[in-house]
Amino acid sequence: MDLQRSEAEHIPFSDAETMFSGFSKDDFIELAYCAGDFMLAIDENNIIRDVAMNGKDHQFANRWIGEKWVETVTVESRPKIDRLLDSRQGADTTWRQVNHHSDGDDVPVRYRAIRPEKGPWTIAIGQDLRAMSVLQQRLLKTQQSMERDYLNLRQTETRYRVLFDNISYPVLIVDAVNLQIQQANRALHSLMNAAPGSLDGKGLTALVDDSYRDHLVAHIGAASVSSTSEPIEIQLAGRSDTVKLAMSAFRQSGKQFWLVNIDDGEHRVPSRPSDSYILDAVEKMPDAFVLANHKQDIVVANRAFAELVQAGSVEQLIGVSLNRFIGRPDIDLNLLRKQLKDHQNVRNFSSVANDLNGGEEPVEISAIMIEREQSLFGYSVRAIGRRERDLPRSDQELRSVDQLTELVGRKPLKEIVRESTDLIERMCIEAALIHTSDNRASAAEILGLSRQSLYSKLHRHGIGNLADKG
């Protein structure tokens, strides 16, 4: 990828000679360091003669000394090097990205080549793009994962709509607040002699004969405060016979809705149709689901949860404490319960699932609380180990306090303290080496260590070349 920058974008100082009059050669070199991670000095034969760099992370560039610049890059990058060398008089301000060979991997670098009007040397300023490449790969992995999830969601929504529309008996979904019809299937439109889709958005009471509307409103009020309600007989508008109407409540996105089934005597309608559908869906869903009582003992679990915890069957899990399988005992579930009491639902809570064989699997948990005389808690548990393995991982050691604090909840305090001690020790040794210009004897002295102890710690942390420089 090449970045084009027109000459019109350059807005120089009004008096550049005065501004830079006090700058030495070292100052100008420092300015060049600010523009890139390293610089290549290239002679008139296009051979790299010297390399300057910001830090040790770019020492791979030293291998190119004595080679032609164009021979250090991949085949597809060579035309870009030729263009940089042809335009090094300063007329072209384009930054061009090329790929270098390095230990079997390609190192992406963005270059700008500059040569003065007088003199044979060319200075190529390079910006290391490896960190950006890793971020782009991570972004691509995340985007692909989101696209897969979105596709699954669309497919699920399509299946739901097909199923809803092809149910043989009349059924509709109603907003519990204003009793407005959100969706009605084809059977209801046919029953009411209405055009497809024309009932959506109308009030539920508009479907009922005037003499039965008060009866319907009273039934809805009773159903709102009761966990169960018996079907009632009502007369629909424009019909002389009565039908049975059954209602069951559900919540979605924090709002309450009614699932209304109408038995017109011509179709078999289950008294609580949601029960069989929901139980069948929960049993067959790919994500683990478990229902626990107020003591966190398992009441219901599906096959996916049994597979997640390596149980032989669902039956052997009934009555077992869910603390045995989710997170740290009496910690993660207590946190979930507290959030549920405050917000009624929780999404994407990070934890681990512990199986019966002692293994662990990172999971995300979404949970709801069902209000009863004694509350019930439903947990949807999704394993995310595959997703984490798909994302690129960093093999670098901990380098900051922020990284240490991220370990809280993932590792015991003893391990976090040990890793923080190692981090502080490493940072102090590196600071001492920088302060003494990598003089090991002086570094040991200011750290209050013997040289033998310093070399032992250097070896343990893998810092620098272990040859004696002191």
GROMACS .gro file of C-alpha atoms in nm:
model
  470
    1MET     CA    1   0.000   0.000   0.000
    2ASP     CA    2   0.146   0.335  -0.106
    3LEU     CA    3   0.043   0.663   0.055
    4GLN     CA    4   0.028   0.959  -0.183
    5ARG     CA    5   0.104   1.304  -0.044
    6SER     CA    6   0.090   1.598  -0.281
    7GLU     CA    7   0.334   1.885  -0.267
    8ALA     CA    8   0.038   2.112  -0.186
    9GLU     CA    9   0.011   1.949   0.153
   10HIS     CA   10   0.354   2.080   0.258
   11ILE     CA   11   0.317   2.409   0.446
   12PRO     CA   12   0.672   2.512   0.547
   13PHE     CA   13   0.788   2.758   0.811
   14SER     CA   14   0.771   3.118   0.699
   15ASP     CA   15   1.142   3.155   0.786
   16ALA     CA   16   1.288   2.804   0.784
   17GLU     CA   17   1.652   2.922   0.783
   18THR     CA   18   1.602   3.107   1.110
   19MET     CA   19   1.407   2.824   1.270
   20PHE     CA   20   1.673   2.562   1.193
   21SER     CA   21   1.981   2.784   1.230
   22GLY     CA   22   2.068   2.644   1.573
   23PHE     CA   23   2.022   2.278   1.482
   24SER     CA   24   2.325   2.053   1.466
   25LYS     CA   25   2.369   1.741   1.254
   26ASP     CA   26   2.269   1.530   1.553
   27ASP     CA   27   1.950   1.733   1.586
   28PHE     CA   28   1.858   1.670   1.223
   29ILE     CA   29   1.928   1.298   1.269
   30GLU     CA   30   1.699   1.298   1.572
   31LEU     CA   31   1.427   1.459   1.360
   32ALA     CA   32   1.472   1.181   1.105
   33TYR     CA   33   1.431   0.923   1.384
   34CYS     CA   34   1.097   1.083   1.463
   35ALA     CA   35   0.984   1.015   1.106
   36GLY     CA   36   1.080   0.647   1.102
   37ASP     CA   37   1.202   0.348   1.298
   38PHE     CA   38   1.530   0.312   1.110
   39MET     CA   39   1.729   0.467   0.825
   40LEU     CA   40   1.933   0.315   0.544
   41ALA     CA   41   2.237   0.488   0.392
   42ILE     CA   42   2.253   0.389   0.023
   43ASP     CA   43   2.544   0.472  -0.210
   44GLU     CA   44   2.540   0.559  -0.580
   45ASN     CA   45   2.539   0.187  -0.670
   46ASN     CA   46   2.219   0.138  -0.468
   47ILE     CA   47   2.406  -0.069  -0.206
   48ILE     CA   48   2.319  -0.033   0.161
   49ARG     CA   49   2.634   0.086   0.339
   50ASP     CA   50   2.506   0.171   0.688
   51VAL     CA   51   2.197   0.144   0.907
   52ALA     CA   52   2.072   0.363   1.193
   53MET     CA   53   1.780   0.253   1.408
   54ASN     CA   54   1.560   0.366   1.697
   55GLY     CA   55   1.591   0.048   1.904
   56LYS     CA   56   1.697  -0.313   1.920
   57ASP     CA   57   1.368  -0.429   1.772
   58HIS     CA   58   1.497  -0.335   1.427
   59GLN     CA   59   1.839  -0.501   1.434
   60PHE     CA   60   1.731  -0.724   1.148
   61ALA     CA   61   1.818  -0.430   0.918
   62ASN     CA   62   2.190  -0.480   0.996
   63ARG     CA   63   2.186  -0.794   0.779
   64TRP     CA   64   2.128  -0.585   0.469
   65ILE     CA   65   2.458  -0.395   0.494
   66GLY     CA   66   2.663  -0.464   0.181
   67GLU     CA   67   2.362  -0.580  -0.023
   68LYS     CA   68   2.175  -0.401  -0.294
   69TRP     CA   69   1.857  -0.253  -0.152
   70VAL     CA   70   1.642  -0.412  -0.421
   71GLU     CA   71   1.776  -0.760  -0.336
   72THR     CA   72   1.659  -0.741   0.027
   73VAL     CA   73   1.289  -0.729  -0.064
   74THR     CA   74   1.041  -0.975  -0.213
   75VAL     CA   75   0.992  -1.002  -0.589
   76GLU     CA   76   0.665  -0.808  -0.595
   77SER     CA   77   0.826  -0.522  -0.397
   78ARG     CA   78   1.123  -0.465  -0.630
   79PRO     CA   79   0.941  -0.231  -0.871
   80LYS     CA   80   0.860  -0.006  -0.574
   81ILE     CA   81   1.227   0.010  -0.473
   82ASP     CA   82   1.316   0.103  -0.832
   83ARG     CA   83   1.061   0.385  -0.823
   84LEU     CA   84   1.198   0.510  -0.489
   85LEU     CA   85   1.551   0.515  -0.628
   86ASP     CA   86   1.443   0.686  -0.951
   87SER     CA   87   1.258   0.959  -0.761
   88ARG     CA   88   1.505   1.018  -0.481
   89GLN     CA   89   1.576   1.375  -0.591
   90GLY     CA   90   1.284   1.474  -0.372
   91ALA     CA   91   1.020   1.535  -0.639
   92ASP     CA   92   0.815   1.230  -0.524
   93THR     CA   93   0.678   1.244  -0.169
   94THR     CA   94   0.517   0.901  -0.181
   95TRP     CA   95   0.563   0.655   0.104
   96ARG     CA   96   0.582   0.308  -0.047
   97GLN     CA   97   0.525  -0.016   0.140
   98VAL     CA   98   0.755  -0.310   0.063
   99ASN     CA   99   0.819  -0.650   0.221
  100HIS     CA  100   1.166  -0.761   0.334
  101HIS     CA  101   1.289  -1.119   0.377
  102SER     CA  102   1.363  -1.201   0.742
  103ASP     CA  103   1.399  -1.553   0.892
  104GLY     CA  104   1.139  -1.700   0.660
  105ASP     CA  105   0.884  -1.424   0.733
  106ASP     CA  106   0.806  -1.106   0.545
  107VAL     CA  107   0.864  -0.780   0.734
  108PRO     CA  108   0.639  -0.499   0.601
  109VAL     CA  109   0.815  -0.160   0.592
  110ARG     CA  110   0.704   0.175   0.454
  111TYR     CA  111   0.983   0.386   0.297
  112ARG     CA  112   1.053   0.738   0.182
  113ALA     CA  113   1.383   0.797  -0.003
  114ILE     CA  114   1.563   1.135   0.007
  115ARG     CA  115   1.887   1.244  -0.160
  116PRO     CA  116   2.033   1.596  -0.156
  117GLU     CA  117   2.101   1.780  -0.478
  118LYS     CA  118   2.473   1.744  -0.415
  119GLY     CA  119   2.619   1.415  -0.299
  120PRO     CA  120   2.596   1.049  -0.395
  121TRP     CA  121   2.423   0.923  -0.082
  122THR     CA  122   2.055   0.840  -0.045
  123ILE     CA  123   1.883   0.817   0.292
  124ALA     CA  124   1.580   0.587   0.306
  125ILE     CA  125   1.359   0.639   0.611
  126GLY     CA  126   1.170   0.322   0.705
  127GLN     CA  127   0.863   0.272   0.924
  128ASP     CA  128   0.817  -0.081   1.064
  129LEU     CA  129   0.458  -0.195   0.996
  130ARG     CA  130   0.468  -0.530   1.179
  131ALA     CA  131   0.257  -0.405   1.470
  132MET     CA  132   0.002  -0.262   1.228
  133SER     CA  133   0.000  -0.591   1.036
  134VAL     CA  134  -0.079  -0.784   1.356
  135LEU     CA  135  -0.363  -0.542   1.435
  136GLN     CA  136  -0.498  -0.579   1.081
  137GLN     CA  137  -0.494  -0.958   1.114
  138ARG     CA  138  -0.670  -0.936   1.449
  139LEU     CA  139  -0.928  -0.699   1.300
  140LEU     CA  140  -0.981  -0.935   1.006
  141LYS     CA  141  -1.029  -1.233   1.238
  142THR     CA  142  -1.275  -1.036   1.451
  143GLN     CA  143  -1.463  -0.912   1.146
  144GLN     CA  144  -1.489  -1.266   1.007
  145SER     CA  145  -1.616  -1.390   1.344
  146MET     CA  146  -1.878  -1.111   1.354
  147GLU     CA  147  -1.985  -1.188   0.998
  148ARG     CA  148  -2.029  -1.555   1.088
  149ASP     CA  149  -2.235  -1.462   1.394
  150TYR     CA  150  -2.443  -1.219   1.187
  151LEU     CA  151  -2.504  -1.486   0.921
  152ASN     CA  152  -2.612  -1.733   1.189
  153LEU     CA  153  -2.844  -1.470   1.335
  154ARG     CA  154  -3.000  -1.399   0.995
  155GLN     CA  155  -3.047  -1.771   0.931
  156THR     CA  156  -3.207  -1.817   1.273
  157GLU     CA  157  -3.437  -1.521   1.212
  158THR     CA  158  -3.539  -1.662   0.873
  159ARG     CA  159  -3.618  -2.002   1.024
  160TYR     CA  160  -3.821  -1.835   1.298
  161ARG     CA  161  -4.025  -1.632   1.050
  162VAL     CA  162  -4.094  -1.935   0.831
  163LEU     CA  163  -4.197  -2.138   1.136
  164PHE     CA  164  -4.412  -1.858   1.278
  165ASP     CA  165  -4.590  -1.793   0.950
  166ASN     CA  166  -4.661  -2.160   0.878
  167ILE     CA  167  -4.814  -2.254   1.215
  168SER     CA  168  -5.156  -2.390   1.130
  169TYR     CA  169  -5.348  -2.217   1.410
  170PRO     CA  170  -5.380  -1.837   1.459
  171VAL     CA  171  -5.103  -1.686   1.669
  172LEU     CA  172  -4.982  -1.329   1.726
  173ILE     CA  173  -4.729  -1.133   1.931
  174VAL     CA  174  -4.854  -0.830   2.123
  175ASP     CA  175  -4.674  -0.549   2.306
  176ALA     CA  176  -4.769  -0.580   2.675
  177VAL     CA  177  -4.762  -0.203   2.732
  178ASN     CA  178  -4.995  -0.071   2.460
  179LEU     CA  179  -5.148  -0.403   2.340
  180GLN     CA  180  -5.032  -0.327   1.986
  181ILE     CA  181  -4.993  -0.626   1.753
  182GLN     CA  182  -4.625  -0.668   1.659
  183GLN     CA  183  -4.667  -0.968   1.435
  184ALA     CA  184  -4.951  -1.199   1.327
  185ASN     CA  185  -4.925  -1.517   1.121
  186ARG     CA  186  -5.114  -1.609   0.805
  187ALA     CA  187  -5.366  -1.825   0.990
  188LEU     CA  188  -5.489  -1.524   1.189
  189HIS     CA  189  -5.514  -1.304   0.878
  190SER     CA  190  -5.716  -1.580   0.712
  191LEU     CA  191  -5.941  -1.614   1.018
  192MET     CA  192  -6.009  -1.237   1.020
  193ASN     CA  193  -6.043  -1.219   0.636
  194ALA     CA  194  -5.763  -0.962   0.637
  195ALA     CA  195  -5.493  -0.899   0.380
  196PRO     CA  196  -5.148  -1.038   0.471
  197GLY     CA  197  -4.964  -0.797   0.702
  198SER     CA  198  -5.262  -0.566   0.749
  199LEU     CA  199  -5.309  -0.658   1.117
  200ASP     CA  200  -4.956  -0.561   1.223
  201GLY     CA  201  -4.962  -0.239   1.423
  202LYS     CA  202  -5.330  -0.257   1.516
  203GLY     CA  203  -5.457  -0.290   1.873
  204LEU     CA  204  -5.542  -0.634   2.011
  205THR     CA  205  -5.878  -0.508   2.134
  206ALA     CA  206  -5.971  -0.410   1.775
  207LEU     CA  207  -5.988  -0.781   1.689
  208VAL     CA  208  -6.249  -0.848   1.958
  209ASP     CA  209  -6.620  -0.778   1.948
  210ASP     CA  210  -6.719  -0.472   2.150
  211SER     CA  211  -6.915  -0.678   2.404
  212TYR     CA  212  -6.606  -0.886   2.493
  213ARG     CA  213  -6.340  -0.612   2.514
  214ASP     CA  214  -6.383  -0.547   2.886
  215HIS     CA  215  -6.362  -0.923   2.948
  216LEU     CA  216  -6.036  -0.936   2.748
  217VAL     CA  217  -5.882  -0.637   2.932
  218ALA     CA  218  -5.970  -0.791   3.270
  219HIS     CA  219  -5.812  -1.121   3.162
  220ILE     CA  220  -5.492  -0.944   3.055
  221GLY     CA  221  -5.472  -0.769   3.392
  222ALA     CA  222  -5.511  -1.098   3.576
  223ALA     CA  223  -5.253  -1.268   3.355
  224SER     CA  224  -5.004  -0.987   3.424
  225VAL     CA  225  -4.985  -1.074   3.795
  226SER     CA  226  -5.015  -1.452   3.763
  227SER     CA  227  -4.759  -1.699   3.632
  228THR     CA  228  -5.035  -1.911   3.475
  229SER     CA  229  -5.366  -1.822   3.314
  230GLU     CA  230  -5.644  -2.035   3.172
  231PRO     CA  231  -5.777  -1.972   2.819
  232ILE     CA  232  -6.086  -1.753   2.793
  233GLU     CA  233  -6.374  -1.758   2.546
  234ILE     CA  234  -6.424  -1.440   2.343
  235GLN     CA  235  -6.595  -1.339   2.022
  236LEU     CA  236  -6.387  -1.188   1.744
  237ALA     CA  237  -6.508  -0.886   1.550
  238GLY     CA  238  -6.722  -0.984   1.254
  239ARG     CA  239  -6.778  -1.342   1.373
  240SER     CA  240  -7.080  -1.497   1.543
  241ASP     CA  241  -6.905  -1.790   1.712
  242THR     CA  242  -6.663  -1.775   2.005
  243VAL     CA  243  -6.296  -1.878   2.014
  244LYS     CA  244  -6.058  -1.965   2.296
  245LEU     CA  245  -5.773  -1.724   2.355
  246ALA     CA  246  -5.463  -1.824   2.554
  247MET     CA  247  -5.184  -1.585   2.651
  248SER     CA  248  -4.830  -1.636   2.779
  249ALA     CA  249  -4.576  -1.365   2.862
  250PHE     CA  250  -4.213  -1.337   2.754
  251ARG     CA  251  -3.949  -1.067   2.760
  252GLN     CA  252  -3.720  -0.946   2.482
  253SER     CA  253  -3.466  -0.659   2.497
  254GLY     CA  254  -3.604  -0.552   2.834
  255LYS     CA  255  -3.966  -0.527   2.711
  256GLN     CA  256  -4.257  -0.758   2.789
  257PHE     CA  257  -4.472  -0.915   2.518
  258TRP     CA  258  -4.768  -1.151   2.499
  259LEU     CA  259  -4.772  -1.462   2.285
  260VAL     CA  260  -5.141  -1.507   2.202
  261ASN     CA  261  -5.286  -1.832   2.063
  262ILE     CA  262  -5.642  -1.851   1.927
  263ASP     CA  263  -5.832  -2.181   1.912
  264ASP     CA  264  -6.108  -2.148   1.652
  265GLY     CA  265  -6.212  -2.512   1.689
  266GLU     CA  266  -6.063  -2.611   1.355
  267HIS     CA  267  -5.701  -2.656   1.464
  268ARG     CA  268  -5.537  -2.832   1.753
  269VAL     CA  269  -5.387  -2.567   1.980
  270PRO     CA  270  -5.178  -2.669   2.283
  271SER     CA  271  -5.287  -2.501   2.605
  272ARG     CA  272  -4.932  -2.372   2.653
  273PRO     CA  273  -4.768  -2.400   2.310
  274SER     CA  274  -4.459  -2.208   2.415
  275ASP     CA  275  -4.363  -2.481   2.663
  276SER     CA  276  -4.307  -2.762   2.415
  277TYR     CA  277  -4.143  -2.536   2.156
  278ILE     CA  278  -3.909  -2.370   2.401
  279LEU     CA  279  -3.808  -2.693   2.574
  280ASP     CA  280  -3.740  -2.859   2.240
  281ALA     CA  281  -3.536  -2.559   2.120
  282VAL     CA  282  -3.338  -2.540   2.444
  283GLU     CA  283  -3.260  -2.911   2.431
  284LYS     CA  284  -3.130  -2.894   2.074
  285MET     CA  285  -2.955  -2.554   2.081
  286PRO     CA  286  -2.575  -2.569   2.025
  287ASP     CA  287  -2.499  -2.342   2.322
  288ALA     CA  288  -2.509  -2.487   2.672
  289PHE     CA  289  -2.810  -2.395   2.884
  290VAL     CA  290  -2.872  -2.463   3.252
  291LEU     CA  291  -3.150  -2.362   3.492
  292ALA     CA  292  -3.068  -2.339   3.863
  293ASN     CA  293  -3.278  -2.275   4.173
  294HIS     CA  294  -3.214  -2.016   4.444
  295LYS     CA  295  -2.950  -2.247   4.598
  296GLN     CA  296  -2.774  -2.271   4.258
  297ASP     CA  297  -2.859  -2.641   4.232
  298ILE     CA  298  -2.918  -2.753   3.873
  299VAL     CA  299  -3.286  -2.801   3.788
  300VAL     CA  300  -3.267  -2.834   3.407
  301ALA     CA  301  -2.973  -2.867   3.168
  302ASN     CA  302  -2.949  -2.944   2.798
  303ARG     CA  303  -2.722  -3.187   2.618
  304ALA     CA  304  -2.477  -2.913   2.518
  305PHE     CA  305  -2.414  -2.833   2.884
  306ALA     CA  306  -2.359  -3.202   2.965
  307GLU     CA  307  -2.103  -3.219   2.683
  308LEU     CA  308  -1.934  -2.898   2.804
  309VAL     CA  309  -1.876  -3.040   3.154
  310GLN     CA  310  -1.798  -3.392   3.024
  311ALA     CA  311  -2.100  -3.551   3.198
  312GLY     CA  312  -2.228  -3.888   3.081
  313SER     CA  313  -2.590  -3.771   3.079
  314VAL     CA  314  -2.806  -3.476   3.173
  315GLU     CA  315  -2.975  -3.677   3.448
  316GLN     CA  316  -2.658  -3.709   3.656
  317LEU     CA  317  -2.632  -3.327   3.673
  318ILE     CA  318  -2.976  -3.267   3.824
  319GLY     CA  319  -2.943  -3.153   4.186
  320VAL     CA  320  -2.568  -3.089   4.160
  321SER     CA  321  -2.449  -2.741   4.259
  322LEU     CA  322  -2.373  -2.524   3.957
  323ASN     CA  323  -2.075  -2.382   4.153
  324ARG     CA  324  -1.902  -2.712   4.070
  325PHE     CA  325  -1.894  -2.620   3.701
  326ILE     CA  326  -1.893  -2.240   3.662
  327GLY     CA  327  -1.593  -2.018   3.744
  328ARG     CA  328  -1.446  -1.997   4.090
  329PRO     CA  329  -1.669  -2.161   4.355
  330ASP     CA  330  -1.908  -1.916   4.523
  331ILE     CA  331  -1.751  -1.618   4.343
  332ASP     CA  332  -1.857  -1.596   3.977
  333LEU     CA  333  -2.215  -1.711   4.035
  334ASN     CA  334  -2.253  -1.474   4.331
  335LEU     CA  335  -2.137  -1.186   4.108
  336LEU     CA  336  -2.388  -1.293   3.845
  337ARG     CA  337  -2.671  -1.316   4.097
  338LYS     CA  338  -2.595  -0.967   4.230
  339GLN     CA  339  -2.605  -0.820   3.878
  340LEU     CA  340  -2.924  -1.011   3.801
  341LYS     CA  341  -3.097  -0.867   4.107
  342ASP     CA  342  -2.997  -0.518   3.991
  343HIS     CA  343  -3.062  -0.553   3.616
  344GLN     CA  344  -3.270  -0.874   3.568
  345ASN     CA  345  -3.034  -0.989   3.290
  346VAL     CA  346  -2.661  -1.012   3.219
  347ARG     CA  347  -2.486  -1.051   2.885
  348ASN     CA  348  -2.139  -1.177   2.789
  349PHE     CA  349  -2.004  -1.235   3.140
  350SER     CA  350  -1.652  -1.384   3.105
  351SER     CA  351  -1.577  -1.692   3.311
  352VAL     CA  352  -1.457  -2.053   3.277
  353ALA     CA  353  -1.641  -2.384   3.272
  354ASN     CA  354  -1.487  -2.662   3.483
  355ASP     CA  355  -1.555  -3.016   3.361
  356LEU     CA  356  -1.568  -3.337   3.565
  357ASN     CA  357  -1.220  -3.436   3.443
  358GLY     CA  358  -1.049  -3.124   3.583
  359GLY     CA  359  -1.030  -2.935   3.255
  360GLU     CA  360  -1.121  -2.572   3.194
  361GLU     CA  361  -1.281  -2.395   2.899
  362PRO     CA  362  -1.319  -2.014   2.868
  363VAL     CA  363  -1.686  -1.921   2.829
  364GLU     CA  364  -1.921  -1.625   2.799
  365ILE     CA  365  -2.240  -1.637   3.006
  366SER     CA  366  -2.571  -1.463   2.947
  367ALA     CA  367  -2.818  -1.497   3.232
  368ILE     CA  368  -3.173  -1.411   3.336
  369MET     CA  369  -3.358  -1.423   3.667
  370ILE     CA  370  -3.713  -1.558   3.676
  371GLU     CA  371  -3.916  -1.415   3.962
  372ARG     CA  372  -4.107  -1.681   4.159
  373GLU     CA  373  -4.168  -1.747   4.526
  374GLN     CA  374  -3.812  -1.875   4.510
  375SER     CA  375  -3.620  -1.725   4.217
  376LEU     CA  376  -3.488  -1.934   3.928
  377PHE     CA  377  -3.175  -1.848   3.731
  378GLY     CA  378  -3.121  -1.935   3.366
  379TYR     CA  379  -2.769  -1.939   3.220
  380SER     CA  380  -2.673  -1.961   2.853
  381VAL     CA  381  -2.308  -2.068   2.840
  382ARG     CA  382  -2.109  -2.024   2.519
  383ALA     CA  383  -1.759  -2.172   2.485
  384ILE     CA  384  -1.518  -1.916   2.335
  385GLY     CA  385  -1.196  -2.119   2.342
  386ARG     CA  386  -1.202  -2.169   1.962
  387ARG     CA  387  -1.256  -1.797   1.906
  388GLU     CA  388  -0.959  -1.710   2.129
  389ARG     CA  389  -0.742  -1.965   1.950
  390ASP     CA  390  -0.836  -1.813   1.613
  391LEU     CA  391  -0.714  -1.471   1.720
  392PRO     CA  392  -0.338  -1.404   1.703
  393ARG     CA  393  -0.171  -1.435   2.043
  394SER     CA  394   0.126  -1.242   2.169
  395ASP     CA  395   0.421  -1.440   2.305
  396GLN     CA  396   0.571  -1.136   2.472
  397GLU     CA  397   0.609  -1.120   2.849
  398LEU     CA  398   0.406  -0.882   3.062
  399ARG     CA  399   0.534  -0.528   3.008
  400SER     CA  400   0.294  -0.304   3.205
  401VAL     CA  401   0.084  -0.275   3.518
  402ASP     CA  402  -0.232  -0.263   3.304
  403GLN     CA  403  -0.153  -0.611   3.174
  404LEU     CA  404  -0.110  -0.733   3.532
  405THR     CA  405  -0.444  -0.595   3.645
  406GLU     CA  406  -0.612  -0.777   3.357
  407LEU     CA  407  -0.506  -1.103   3.525
  408VAL     CA  408  -0.731  -1.038   3.826
  409GLY     CA  409  -1.000  -1.302   3.819
  410ARG     CA  410  -0.804  -1.521   3.580
  411LYS     CA  411  -0.514  -1.624   3.803
  412PRO     CA  412  -0.467  -1.663   4.181
  413LEU     CA  413  -0.319  -1.365   4.367
  414LYS     CA  414  -0.001  -1.562   4.443
  415GLU     CA  415   0.074  -1.602   4.070
  416ILE     CA  416  -0.009  -1.237   3.996
  417VAL     CA  417   0.227  -1.121   4.274
  418ARG     CA  418   0.504  -1.344   4.141
  419GLU     CA  419   0.459  -1.213   3.786
  420SER     CA  420   0.449  -0.852   3.908
  421THR     CA  421   0.775  -0.909   4.099
  422ASP     CA  422   0.937  -1.043   3.783
  423LEU     CA  423   0.804  -0.747   3.585
  424ILE     CA  424   0.942  -0.491   3.831
  425GLU     CA  425   1.278  -0.670   3.850
  426ARG     CA  426   1.308  -0.682   3.472
  427MET     CA  427   1.214  -0.315   3.430
  428CYS     CA  428   1.471  -0.208   3.693
  429ILE     CA  429   1.747  -0.412   3.526
  430GLU     CA  430   1.662  -0.268   3.183
  431ALA     CA  431   1.660   0.085   3.327
  432ALA     CA  432   2.000   0.025   3.489
  433LEU     CA  433   2.145  -0.105   3.161
  434ILE     CA  434   2.014   0.198   2.974
  435HIS     CA  435   2.149   0.432   3.244
  436THR     CA  436   2.497   0.273   3.221
  437SER     CA  437   2.499   0.238   2.840
  438ASP     CA  438   2.483  -0.142   2.877
  439ASN     CA  439   2.784  -0.159   3.113
  440ARG     CA  440   2.707  -0.470   3.316
  441ALA     CA  441   2.956  -0.400   3.597
  442SER     CA  442   2.819  -0.048   3.654
  443ALA     CA  443   2.461  -0.174   3.629
  444ALA     CA  444   2.528  -0.437   3.897
  445GLU     CA  445   2.681  -0.170   4.121
  446ILE     CA  446   2.388   0.073   4.104
  447LEU     CA  447   2.141  -0.215   4.156
  448GLY     CA  448   2.331  -0.335   4.461
  449LEU     CA  449   2.394  -0.678   4.309
  450SER     CA  450   2.700  -0.886   4.248
  451ARG     CA  451   2.794  -0.932   3.884
  452GLN     CA  452   2.718  -1.302   3.918
  453SER     CA  453   2.367  -1.227   4.048
  454LEU     CA  454   2.309  -0.976   3.769
  455TYR     CA  455   2.413  -1.227   3.502
  456SER     CA  456   2.185  -1.486   3.658
  457LYS     CA  457   1.889  -1.248   3.640
  458LEU     CA  458   1.978  -1.144   3.284
  459HIS     CA  459   1.975  -1.510   3.185
  460ARG     CA  460   1.643  -1.573   3.363
  461HIS     CA  461   1.471  -1.277   3.196
  462GLY     CA  462   1.642  -1.330   2.859
  463ILE     CA  463   1.770  -0.973   2.843
  464GLY     CA  464   2.034  -0.879   2.586
  465ASN     CA  465   2.350  -1.057   2.481
  466LEU     CA  466   2.484  -1.246   2.783
  467ALA     CA  467   2.846  -1.197   2.683
  468ASP     CA  468   3.042  -0.989   2.935
  469LYS     CA  469   3.032  -0.625   2.830
  470GLY     CA  470   3.142  -0.485   3.163
   0.00000   0.00000   0.00000
